[in-house]
Coordinates of C-alpha atoms in Angstrom, one line a residue:
Chain A
M11 CA -20.8 22.1 -29.3
S12 CA -24.1 21.1 -27.9
T13 CA -25.9 23.8 -25.9
K14 CA -26.8 21.1 -23.3
Q15 CA -23.2 21.2 -22.2
L16 CA -23.1 25.0 -21.8
I17 CA -23.9 26.7 -18.6
A18 CA -24.8 30.4 -18.3
I19 CA -22.3 32.6 -16.4
T20 CA -24.9 34.8 -14.7
P21 CA -26.4 32.1 -12.4
I22 CA -22.9 30.9 -11.5
C23 CA -21.9 34.4 -10.5
T24 CA -25.1 34.9 -8.6
S25 CA -24.6 31.6 -6.7
Y26 CA -21.0 32.6 -5.8
N27 CA -21.8 36.2 -5.2
V28 CA -19.2 37.5 -7.6
E29 CA -19.4 40.1 -10.3
V30 CA -19.8 39.0 -13.9
S31 CA -16.9 41.3 -14.7
F32 CA -14.6 39.1 -12.6
V33 CA -15.4 36.2 -14.9
A34 CA -15.0 38.5 -17.9
T35 CA -11.5 39.4 -16.7
L36 CA -10.6 35.7 -16.4
K37 CA -11.7 35.3 -20.0
E38 CA -9.6 38.4 -21.1
L39 CA -6.5 36.9 -19.5
G40 CA -7.1 33.7 -21.4
L41 CA -7.7 31.6 -18.3
I42 CA -11.2 30.3 -19.4
A43 CA -13.1 30.1 -22.7
L44 CA -16.6 31.5 -22.9
T45 CA -19.2 31.2 -25.7
R46 CA -21.5 34.1 -26.4
Q47 CA -25.1 33.4 -27.3
K48 CA -27.3 36.5 -27.7
E49 CA -26.8 38.6 -24.5
E50 CA -25.4 35.8 -22.3
F51 CA -22.0 34.3 -21.9
Y52 CA -21.8 30.5 -21.5
I53 CA -19.1 28.2 -20.2
H54 CA -18.6 24.6 -21.1
I55 CA -19.6 22.2 -18.3
D56 CA -16.0 20.7 -18.2
E57 CA -14.6 24.1 -17.4
V58 CA -17.0 24.8 -14.5
P59 CA -14.8 23.2 -11.8
T60 CA -11.9 25.4 -13.0
V61 CA -13.9 28.6 -12.9
E62 CA -15.3 27.6 -9.5
K63 CA -11.8 27.1 -8.2
M64 CA -10.8 30.6 -9.5
I65 CA -13.9 32.1 -7.9
R66 CA -13.0 30.5 -4.6
M67 CA -9.5 31.8 -4.8
H68 CA -10.8 35.2 -5.4
R69 CA -13.5 35.1 -2.8
D70 CA -11.8 33.2 0.0
L71 CA -8.3 34.5 -0.5
N72 CA -8.8 37.9 -2.1
I73 CA -6.6 37.0 -5.0
N74 CA -7.0 39.1 -8.2
P75 CA -7.3 37.6 -11.7
E76 CA -3.6 38.2 -12.4
G77 CA -2.6 36.5 -9.2
I78 CA -4.9 33.5 -10.2
D79 CA -3.1 33.3 -13.5
V80 CA 0.2 33.1 -11.7
I81 CA -1.1 30.5 -9.3
F82 CA -2.6 28.3 -12.0
N83 CA 0.7 28.4 -13.9
L84 CA 2.6 27.4 -10.8
L85 CA 0.1 24.6 -10.0
E86 CA 0.5 23.3 -13.5
R87 CA 4.2 23.1 -12.9
V88 CA 3.7 21.4 -9.6
D89 CA 1.5 18.9 -11.3
T90 CA 4.1 18.2 -14.0
M91 CA 6.8 17.9 -11.4
Q92 CA 4.7 15.5 -9.4
S93 CA 4.2 13.2 -12.3
E94 CA 7.9 13.4 -13.1
M95 CA 8.7 12.6 -9.5
T96 CA 6.4 9.5 -9.6
A97 CA 8.0 8.4 -12.8
L98 CA 11.5 8.9 -11.3
K99 CA 10.5 7.0 -8.1
N100 CA 9.3 4.1 -10.2
R101 CA 12.5 4.2 -12.2
L102 CA 14.6 4.4 -9.0
R103 CA 13.0 1.1 -7.8
L104 CA 14.9 -0.6 -10.6
Y105 CA 18.1 0.0 -8.7
E106 CA 16.7 -0.4 -5.2
D107 CA 15.1 -3.8 -5.4
D108 CA 17.7 -6.4 -4.8
L109 CA 16.8 -9.7 -6.3
Chain B
M11 CA -13.3 15.0 22.4
A12 CA -10.5 17.4 23.4
Y13 CA -10.4 21.1 24.1
I14 CA -9.0 23.0 21.1
D15 CA -6.9 26.1 21.5
Y16 CA -8.1 28.2 18.7
Y17 CA -5.6 31.0 19.5
K18 CA -2.8 28.6 19.2
I19 CA -4.1 27.4 15.8
L20 CA -3.9 31.0 14.5
G21 CA -0.6 31.6 16.3
L22 CA -2.1 34.4 18.5
S23 CA -2.3 35.3 22.1
K24 CA -5.6 35.7 24.0
S25 CA -5.3 39.5 23.8
A26 CA -5.2 39.6 20.0
S27 CA -7.5 42.2 18.4
Q28 CA -10.2 41.3 15.9
S29 CA -8.1 42.7 13.2
D30 CA -5.1 40.6 14.3
I31 CA -7.4 37.5 14.1
K32 CA -8.6 38.5 10.6
K33 CA -5.1 39.0 9.4
A34 CA -3.8 35.7 10.9
Y35 CA -6.8 33.9 9.4
R36 CA -6.2 35.4 5.9
K37 CA -2.6 34.6 6.0
M38 CA -3.1 31.0 7.0
A39 CA -6.0 30.5 4.6
R40 CA -3.8 31.6 1.7
K41 CA -1.2 29.1 2.8
Y42 CA -3.5 26.1 3.5
H43 CA -6.4 26.6 1.1
P44 CA -7.2 23.3 -0.6
D45 CA -7.3 25.0 -4.0
V46 CA -3.7 26.0 -3.7
N47 CA -2.7 22.7 -2.1
P48 CA -4.2 20.0 -4.3
N49 CA -4.1 16.4 -3.0
D50 CA -2.5 17.5 0.3
S51 CA -4.6 16.1 3.1
T52 CA -2.4 17.6 5.8
A53 CA -3.0 21.1 4.3
E54 CA -6.7 20.4 4.0
Q55 CA -6.9 19.3 7.7
K56 CA -5.0 22.4 8.7
F57 CA -7.3 24.6 6.6
K58 CA -10.3 23.1 8.4
E59 CA -8.7 23.9 11.8
V60 CA -7.9 27.4 10.7
N61 CA -11.4 27.9 9.4
E62 CA -12.9 26.6 12.6
A63 CA -10.7 28.9 14.6
H64 CA -11.9 31.8 12.5
E65 CA -15.6 30.8 12.9
V66 CA -15.1 31.0 16.6
L67 CA -12.6 33.9 17.1
G68 CA -13.6 35.9 14.1
N69 CA -17.1 36.3 15.5
V70 CA -17.2 38.6 18.6
E71 CA -20.1 36.7 20.2
N72 CA -18.6 33.3 19.6
R73 CA -15.2 34.5 20.8
K74 CA -16.7 35.8 24.0
K75 CA -18.4 32.5 24.7
Y76 CA -15.3 30.5 23.9
D77 CA -13.1 32.7 26.1
E78 CA -15.6 32.3 29.0
Y79 CA -16.5 28.6 28.7
G80 CA -14.0 27.1 26.3
A81 CA -11.4 25.8 28.6
D82 CA -14.0 24.5 31.1
W83 CA -16.2 22.9 28.5
K84 CA -16.5 19.7 30.6
H85 CA -18.7 21.6 33.1
A86 CA -22.2 20.5 32.3
D87 CA -23.8 23.7 33.6
D88 CA -21.6 25.9 31.5
I89 CA -22.2 23.9 28.4
K90 CA -25.9 24.0 29.1
K91 CA -25.8 27.8 29.3
A92 CA -23.7 27.9 26.2
R93 CA -26.2 25.8 24.4
Q94 CA -29.1 28.0 25.4
Q95 CA -27.2 30.9 24.0
Q96 CA -26.3 29.0 20.9
Q97 CA -29.9 28.0 20.2
E98 CA -30.8 31.7 20.3
Q99 CA -28.0 32.4 18.0
Q100 CA -28.9 29.6 15.6
R101 CA -32.4 31.1 15.2
Q102 CA -30.8 34.4 14.3
Y103 CA -28.5 32.7 11.8
S104 CA -31.1 30.5 10.2
S105 CA -32.5 33.2 8.1
Q106 CA -29.2 34.1 6.5
G107 CA -28.6 30.9 4.7
G108 CA -25.7 28.9 6.1
F109 CA -22.3 27.9 5.4
T110 CA -22.4 24.6 3.6
G111 CA -18.9 23.3 3.9
A112 CA -19.6 21.4 0.7
D113 CA -16.5 22.6 -1.1
F114 CA -14.2 20.4 0.9
G115 CA -16.4 17.7 2.4
G116 CA -18.8 17.5 5.2
G117 CA -17.7 17.1 8.8
D118 CA -15.7 20.3 8.6
F119 CA -16.0 21.0 12.3
S120 CA -14.6 19.2 15.3
D121 CA -16.7 17.5 18.0
F122 CA -15.5 20.3 20.3
F123 CA -16.9 22.9 18.1
E124 CA -20.2 21.1 17.5
S125 CA -20.7 20.6 21.3
M126 CA -20.1 24.2 22.0
F127 CA -21.7 26.0 19.1
G128 CA -24.0 23.3 17.8
G129 CA -24.0 22.7 14.1
R130 CA -22.5 25.0 11.6
T131 CA -22.9 28.7 12.0
S132 CA -22.8 31.2 9.2
G133 CA -20.4 34.0 8.8
G134 CA -16.8 34.1 7.6
S135 CA -16.1 34.6 4.0
R136 CA -17.4 31.4 2.6
S137 CA -21.0 31.9 2.8
S138 CA -22.6 30.9 -0.5
T139 CA -23.6 27.5 -1.9
T140 CA -21.3 25.6 -4.3
F141 CA -22.1 24.3 -7.7
K142 CA -20.2 21.2 -8.3
G143 CA -20.2 18.2 -5.9
Q144 CA -17.1 17.3 -3.8
D145 CA -14.3 15.3 -5.5
Y146 CA -13.5 12.0 -3.8
N147 CA -10.1 10.5 -3.6
A148 CA -9.4 6.8 -3.2
E149 CA -6.4 4.5 -3.3
V150 CA -6.5 1.1 -4.8
Q151 CA -3.7 -1.4 -4.0
L152 CA -2.9 -3.9 -6.6
D153 CA -0.1 -6.4 -7.3
L154 CA 2.0 -6.1 -10.4
K155 CA 0.6 -9.4 -11.5
E156 CA -2.9 -8.0 -11.4
V157 CA -2.2 -5.1 -13.7
Y158 CA -0.8 -7.4 -16.4
T159 CA -4.3 -7.8 -17.6
T160 CA -7.2 -5.4 -17.9
Q161 CA -9.7 -6.2 -15.1
K162 CA -12.9 -5.1 -13.7
Q163 CA -13.2 -4.3 -10.0
T164 CA -15.9 -3.2 -7.7
L165 CA -14.9 -0.4 -5.3
T166 CA -16.9 0.8 -2.4
V167 CA -16.6 4.6 -2.1
N168 CA -18.6 6.3 0.6
G169 CA -20.9 3.3 0.8
K170 CA -21.6 3.2 -2.9
N171 CA -20.4 0.4 -5.1
I172 CA -18.7 1.5 -8.3
R173 CA -17.6 -0.9 -11.0
I174 CA -14.4 0.3 -12.7
T175 CA -12.3 -1.1 -15.4
I176 CA -8.6 -1.0 -14.7
P177 CA -6.7 -1.0 -17.9
A178 CA -3.6 -3.3 -18.1
G179 CA -0.3 -1.5 -17.7
V180 CA -1.5 1.1 -15.2
E181 CA 1.5 2.7 -13.4
N182 CA 2.3 2.8 -9.7
G183 CA 1.2 6.2 -8.4
Q184 CA -1.0 6.9 -11.5
V185 CA -4.2 8.7 -10.9
I186 CA -7.3 8.1 -12.9
K187 CA -10.4 10.3 -12.9
I188 CA -13.8 8.8 -12.9
K189 CA -16.2 11.5 -13.9
G190 CA -19.4 12.0 -11.9
H191 CA -18.7 9.6 -9.1
G192 CA -17.9 12.2 -6.5
G193 CA -20.3 13.9 -4.1
A194 CA -23.7 15.1 -5.3
G195 CA -23.9 18.6 -6.9
I196 CA -25.6 21.5 -5.2
N197 CA -28.5 23.4 -6.7
G198 CA -28.6 20.9 -9.5
G199 CA -24.9 21.3 -10.3
P200 CA -22.8 18.5 -11.7
K201 CA -21.5 15.7 -9.4
G202 CA -18.0 15.7 -8.3
D203 CA -15.4 13.3 -9.7
L204 CA -13.7 10.3 -8.2
Y205 CA -9.9 10.3 -8.3
I206 CA -8.3 6.9 -7.9
T207 CA -4.6 6.5 -7.2
F208 CA -3.0 3.2 -7.9
A209 CA -0.5 1.8 -5.5
I210 CA 1.2 -1.1 -7.2
K211 CA 3.2 -3.6 -5.2
N212 CA 5.7 -5.7 -7.0
S213 CA 6.2 -9.2 -5.6
T214 CA 7.6 -10.6 -8.7
R215 CA 11.3 -11.0 -9.7
F216 CA 10.8 -8.5 -12.5
R217 CA 11.6 -4.8 -12.2
R218 CA 9.4 -2.6 -14.2
V219 CA 10.0 0.8 -15.9
K220 CA 6.7 1.7 -17.7
S221 CA 6.1 -1.1 -20.2
D222 CA 9.6 -2.6 -20.0
L223 CA 10.6 -5.3 -17.7
Y224 CA 14.1 -6.1 -16.3
S225 CA 15.3 -9.4 -14.9
D226 CA 18.6 -11.0 -14.0
V227 CA 19.3 -14.6 -15.1
S228 CA 22.1 -16.7 -13.8
I229 CA 24.2 -18.8 -16.1
D230 CA 27.0 -21.1 -15.3
V231 CA 30.6 -20.6 -16.4
V232 CA 30.5 -23.4 -19.0
T233 CA 27.4 -22.1 -20.7
A234 CA 28.9 -18.6 -20.6
V235 CA 32.1 -19.8 -22.2
L236 CA 30.8 -22.3 -24.7
G237 CA 27.3 -21.0 -25.2
G238 CA 24.2 -23.2 -25.0
D239 CA 20.4 -23.3 -24.6
I240 CA 18.7 -22.2 -21.4
T241 CA 15.1 -21.7 -20.3
V242 CA 14.2 -18.4 -18.8
S243 CA 11.0 -17.1 -17.2
T244 CA 9.1 -14.2 -18.8
F245 CA 6.2 -12.5 -17.1
D246 CA 3.7 -14.9 -18.6
G247 CA 5.6 -18.1 -19.2
K248 CA 9.0 -19.6 -20.1
V249 CA 11.1 -19.2 -23.2
K250 CA 14.1 -20.9 -24.6
L251 CA 17.2 -18.8 -25.2
S252 CA 20.5 -19.5 -27.0
V253 CA 23.4 -18.1 -25.0
K254 CA 26.2 -17.0 -27.3
P255 CA 29.7 -18.4 -26.7
G256 CA 31.8 -16.0 -24.7
T257 CA 28.9 -14.3 -22.9
Q258 CA 30.1 -11.8 -20.3
T259 CA 28.5 -11.2 -16.9
D260 CA 26.2 -8.2 -16.9
S261 CA 25.7 -8.4 -20.7
K262 CA 22.1 -7.7 -21.7
I263 CA 19.7 -9.1 -24.2
K264 CA 16.4 -7.7 -25.3
L265 CA 13.3 -9.9 -25.7
K266 CA 11.1 -7.8 -27.9
G267 CA 7.4 -7.7 -26.9
K268 CA 8.0 -9.8 -23.8
G269 CA 7.6 -6.9 -21.4
F270 CA 4.6 -5.4 -19.7
P271 CA 1.4 -4.3 -21.6
K272 CA 1.4 -0.7 -22.7
Y273 CA -1.2 1.4 -21.0
K274 CA -4.3 1.8 -23.1
K275 CA -2.7 0.3 -26.1
E276 CA -4.3 -3.0 -26.4
G277 CA -2.1 -5.9 -27.7
Q278 CA 1.1 -3.8 -27.4
F279 CA 3.8 -4.8 -25.1
G280 CA 7.1 -3.4 -24.0
D281 CA 10.3 -5.4 -24.0
L282 CA 12.0 -7.7 -21.5
Y283 CA 15.7 -7.0 -20.8
I284 CA 17.6 -9.9 -19.4
T285 CA 20.9 -9.3 -17.7
Y286 CA 23.1 -12.4 -17.6
K287 CA 24.9 -13.0 -14.3
V288 CA 27.7 -15.5 -14.7
K289 CA 28.0 -17.7 -11.6
V290 CA 31.5 -18.8 -10.8
P291 CA 31.3 -22.3 -9.1
T292 CA 32.5 -22.4 -5.6
Q293 CA 32.3 -26.1 -4.8
L294 CA 34.1 -28.2 -7.4
S295 CA 34.3 -31.9 -7.6
E296 CA 37.8 -33.5 -7.9
K297 CA 37.2 -34.2 -11.5
E298 CA 36.1 -30.6 -12.2
K299 CA 39.1 -29.3 -10.3
E300 CA 41.4 -31.4 -12.4
L301 CA 39.9 -30.0 -15.6
F302 CA 40.3 -26.4 -14.4
E303 CA 43.9 -27.2 -13.5
A304 CA 44.4 -28.6 -16.9
L305 CA 42.9 -25.4 -18.4
K306 CA 45.2 -23.4 -16.2
N307 CA 48.2 -25.3 -17.5
I308 CA 47.2 -24.6 -21.1
K309 CA 46.8 -20.9 -20.3
D310 CA 50.3 -20.9 -18.6
H311 CA 51.9 -22.5 -21.6
E312 CA 50.4 -20.0 -23.9
H313 CA 52.2 -17.1 -22.3

């Protein structure tokens, strides 16, 4: 993994005004993957939007890491169901379109 | 520009306490926060309203001003007075670093709010800068014929032209993500992404399920009974088919590889399913009628 694509956790936490321990808990729960180099933890650039979303949920809505875990699982299910619904709608058109 | 009843937005009466306001705001924020309502523009709008209501009512000074002048905002004098106060306040706020509104797009506040309180004030719980730029959503409408082949298209998103390649076989309702074409990042953060939803209209006689196509073909009674050659349309041309003797109505045949292109699998196609519809003639010539009568006589004698 190129270090160019890794972003240090500390500045993210400073920018969002959250404790580094919060991000550490997210890692412990398996919600995000962090890489350790020397004394600093880094996150892959592709995971930044996810961790930002988690931070916003924590900061804006007072949701703890366990709650975030539950929400993310549910959102994933909503997402799957939405794709299924789109596929089903497209399939339903087969019977609705009268030639 | 219309007067906005911030109390109504939070479902409160004018006598609500600051803690009631906080509670109501928190409850509604949890319900409508864009992070828990992805791709839901109604919830996003609602969240902005709730946020705006909280900006005003959650702040004792703002609330006082709103209660005093809010309903009569059309009165120029009052507004002027309000503006003077607001300028004062703006100066106080400017040192705190402001609310950016960048998470969920600019223009978070209504005209009503801007006219009464000026630009954005700080305060509330979302007070720090964000890292990644805003994600954009766009819808592209295409005809089924257009997605039969891969094509390049130029889209204009927020005044910028973006050239995208739309792979053949894209689905109706499918969303593709174009990395880095959203809003600009903040503090050197990465740009947001562009999400494009495809709305595919079907004006053809084919029905589509993923990469398979379905079509009905009418055949006359004689061909159905005796069999024979017919020409049928596929999506990209015509093919000759041999109808087997004794073909029933609603019987299906599969034309392998004559369907729709498979998404992101170049050169691979689904199948075309043809359903035969046997048409019973309604207007017979005298001669034809005679022949059907003769047929009937044969059948009667058989039994």
